[in-house]
Amino acid sequence: MCKVCVVCIETMAARQTILNIQNLVNPSLLTVKRNYKRWLAPTLKELKRRKMKMGPEPPTRRSAFLEWNYHAELFAFGKRLGEEFRKDLLQRAFTHRSYIVQEEMRQKEVGIEDPKLSLEDNQEFIRRGETLMSEYLKCHLRVALPRFPEEGICAVHGYLMTDKTLAHVSRHLGTKDIILSSDFPVEEVTLATTLKALVGALAESSGAVRAREFVRDFILTQLAGRDINEFWEIKDPMRTLADILKRDGRGEPEPRLINESGRNTILATYQVAVYSDKQFIGLGYGESISIAVEMAAHDALKRLFHTTENMKPIPFTVDVRSMSYDESKWNTSVNDWSSAKVENVDC
Amino acid sequence: MSNSHLFLPSGFPRAPLQNGIGRFVCQLQRITIKFCKSNGSSRGVREFIEKDLLDFAHNYPGIVVYVKPRRHHSPCLSAEYLNGERQYVNCHNHSRDEVIKWVNLLRTESGNQIIRLRKMWHTDCPSIQGPWSPFVNRDPHLNVVEFPNESLSRPVYLPKTATEQLKEIFEKQRQTNVSSLDEKQAE
């Protein structure tokens, strides 16, 4: 009986009981009394009031949690992506210059005269990764879109290499918590440069082919479901079209109004087709005739470049070894684009 | 859609980061198993840790597993996904099999917020032929018609009036009468 009482006292909070302590003098008279906890609601209210007064909590680093093992995280990172990273190189790819500087400052503040860290930053990997990534993306785009002018290729490449796109990819690969950098929450630039450094580290540990496959699988696939033409704005499509037709030895482009509806209303719509030598080459709609002519010229250019809505999708499973990486294989510039120049390319 | 789904946000199925087009990446990045070493409510979770956890960690090396004992609390699974979302499963009094099922569910989820699916599929390009407009497949002879035009101003479909139907019936009867008379004369 006495033993039971002791257990009761220990688990008083859990069992929501209040013991009449005085009865402990005589254990046989022990009574258990249950009450409403009148203090509970006011306490919780007061706690909540104080919490609200403090404002929102600042975000905490995931690495500050008790359940955090940096080496396990690094190991899992490579395995998750199906890549074999060398551990030291991977850790180096995640270490930014700002982190090392911050750590050295911290050590100096503590009083260490000559702070020494056994860490190397990822500057070199970033440079190497960026070159490799940029080179491969352009090469793949040229193979996938052989009739698309070089300016367009550069525009699509520019979109893929922006910090926003790269940061999006990087964040969704799980680098956010592992990055060693002074800024928190991690900025877009840091996320993007980390991804470049990862490509560099991968090229160092498993070879350039694996690195290119990594770029193909994670960065190039951002184009899936996107319209290629939206990245490249042609300033004066009618003039561009006229120049191209002239180089081809065909007649001037001739826009003709082929349908219209609701003239002089706010819902007016016009349909314009462009003809050259009485041959149909493009079709466009617009709420005014000038817009419709411009859209028709855009459509004619899309048909020439084979980037219409029903184009063959960009292949994401091409063997990266089959591509040649020489600078001479640039696509034709839009300023000397003609059908004869792209005749021999396979598409 | 039932009433219980009124407050669920709705949307279309989306894979995070075009997952599966390039290569598949398991979206669960770390899982924390919290349990008590002595409490009865953690029994199934303890059995899972003793018997299945090593195999799980071995089979899925891309998932970081943390095991966190804490006294006299209900066990739970806390899963963190690559998109920054977090799922929490309370495993109070769960058996070992139930824990296995929940862990597998967490592993195969995308981590996206739970939504009511408007359709079971989604495409960014609904039509490769381009959008339909009233001008598509329009009869070319309409380009040279002068309006107002009498034949085009009539309704496209007019049902037969009662008078017309009666006339038709009368005509049919007269035809049959004529043919039967002809037959009799031939006999």
GROMACS .gro file of C-alpha atoms in nm, chain A residues 62 65-69 72-73 75-76 79-81 83 168-169 171-174 177 213-214 217-218 221-222 224-225 258-261 269 271 285 309-310 316, chain B residues 16-18 21-30 32 34 61-64 66 68 80 82-84 86 124-125 127-133 135-136 138 143:
model
   78
   62ARG     CA    1   1.781   2.324  -3.904
   65PHE     CA    2   1.815   2.122  -3.376
   66LEU     CA    3   1.912   1.840  -3.146
   67GLU     CA    4   1.847   1.581  -3.417
   68TRP     CA    5   2.111   1.687  -3.667
   69ASN     CA    6   2.405   1.490  -3.802
   72ALA     CA    7   2.465   1.168  -4.228
   73GLU     CA    8   2.303   1.454  -4.418
   75PHE     CA    9   2.593   1.101  -4.715
   76ALA     CA   10   2.218   1.100  -4.782
   79LYS     CA   11   2.260   0.886  -5.237
   80ARG     CA   12   1.930   1.067  -5.287
   81LEU     CA   13   2.042   1.200  -5.625
   83GLU     CA   14   2.547   1.015  -5.743
  168HIS     CA   15   1.460   2.674  -5.739
  169VAL     CA   16   1.637   2.356  -5.850
  171ARG     CA   17   1.627   2.427  -5.302
  172HIS     CA   18   1.431   2.126  -5.424
  173LEU     CA   19   1.740   1.907  -5.421
  174GLY     CA   20   1.771   1.969  -5.047
  177ASP     CA   21   1.978   2.305  -4.478
  213GLU     CA   22   2.397   1.393  -6.698
  214PHE     CA   23   2.327   1.571  -6.370
  217ASP     CA   24   1.838   1.559  -6.554
  218PHE     CA   25   1.789   1.845  -6.312
  221THR     CA   26   1.420   1.946  -6.745
  222GLN     CA   27   1.301   2.285  -6.620
  224ALA     CA   28   0.949   2.061  -6.978
  225GLY     CA   29   0.602   2.199  -7.048
  258ILE     CA   30  -0.885   3.681  -9.392
  259ASN     CA   31  -1.147   3.706  -9.117
  260GLU     CA   32  -1.286   3.965  -8.885
  261SER     CA   33  -1.559   3.987  -8.630
  269THR     CA   34  -1.108   4.041  -8.348
  271GLN     CA   35  -0.743   3.721  -8.832
  285TYR     CA   36  -0.509   3.686  -8.440
  309GLU     CA   37   0.311   2.459  -8.028
  310ASN     CA   38   0.301   2.111  -8.177
  316PHE     CA   39   1.572   1.480  -7.212
  363PRO     CA   40   0.781   1.885  -5.754
  364LEU     CA   41   1.081   1.987  -5.969
  365GLN     CA   42   0.958   1.793  -6.278
  368ILE     CA   43   1.137   1.345  -6.621
  369GLY     CA   44   1.511   1.344  -6.564
  370ARG     CA   45   1.549   1.098  -6.282
  371PHE     CA   46   1.340   1.009  -5.982
  372VAL     CA   47   1.433   1.161  -5.647
  373CYS     CA   48   1.267   1.042  -5.327
  374GLN     CA   49   1.110   1.356  -5.181
  375LEU     CA   50   1.136   1.250  -4.817
  376GLN     CA   51   1.468   1.387  -4.694
  377ARG     CA   52   1.464   1.306  -4.323
  379THR     CA   53   1.254   1.164  -3.696
  381LYS     CA   54   1.023   1.006  -3.135
  408PRO     CA   55   2.009   0.558  -4.803
  409GLY     CA   56   1.878   0.892  -4.928
  410ILE     CA   57   1.662   0.936  -4.619
  411VAL     CA   58   1.828   1.050  -4.297
  413TYR     CA   59   1.687   1.024  -3.652
  415LYS     CA   60   1.484   1.043  -3.047
  427GLU     CA   61   1.063   1.653  -4.363
  429LEU     CA   62   1.258   1.847  -5.000
  430ASN     CA   63   1.006   2.124  -5.065
  431GLY     CA   64   1.035   2.235  -4.702
  433ARG     CA   65   0.674   1.877  -4.275
  471ASP     CA   66   0.010   2.265  -6.977
  472CYS     CA   67  -0.069   2.223  -7.348
  474SER     CA   68  -0.436   2.125  -7.751
  475ILE     CA   69  -0.148   2.078  -7.992
  476GLN     CA   70  -0.371   2.197  -8.277
  477GLY     CA   71  -0.411   2.540  -8.124
  478PRO     CA   72  -0.725   2.690  -7.974
  479TRP     CA   73  -1.056   2.671  -8.158
  480SER     CA   74  -1.207   2.992  -8.288
  482PHE     CA   75  -1.297   3.107  -8.794
  483VAL     CA   76  -1.162   2.751  -8.785
  485ARG     CA   77  -1.520   2.825  -9.194
  490ASN     CA   78  -1.610   3.549  -9.792
   0.00000   0.00000   0.00000
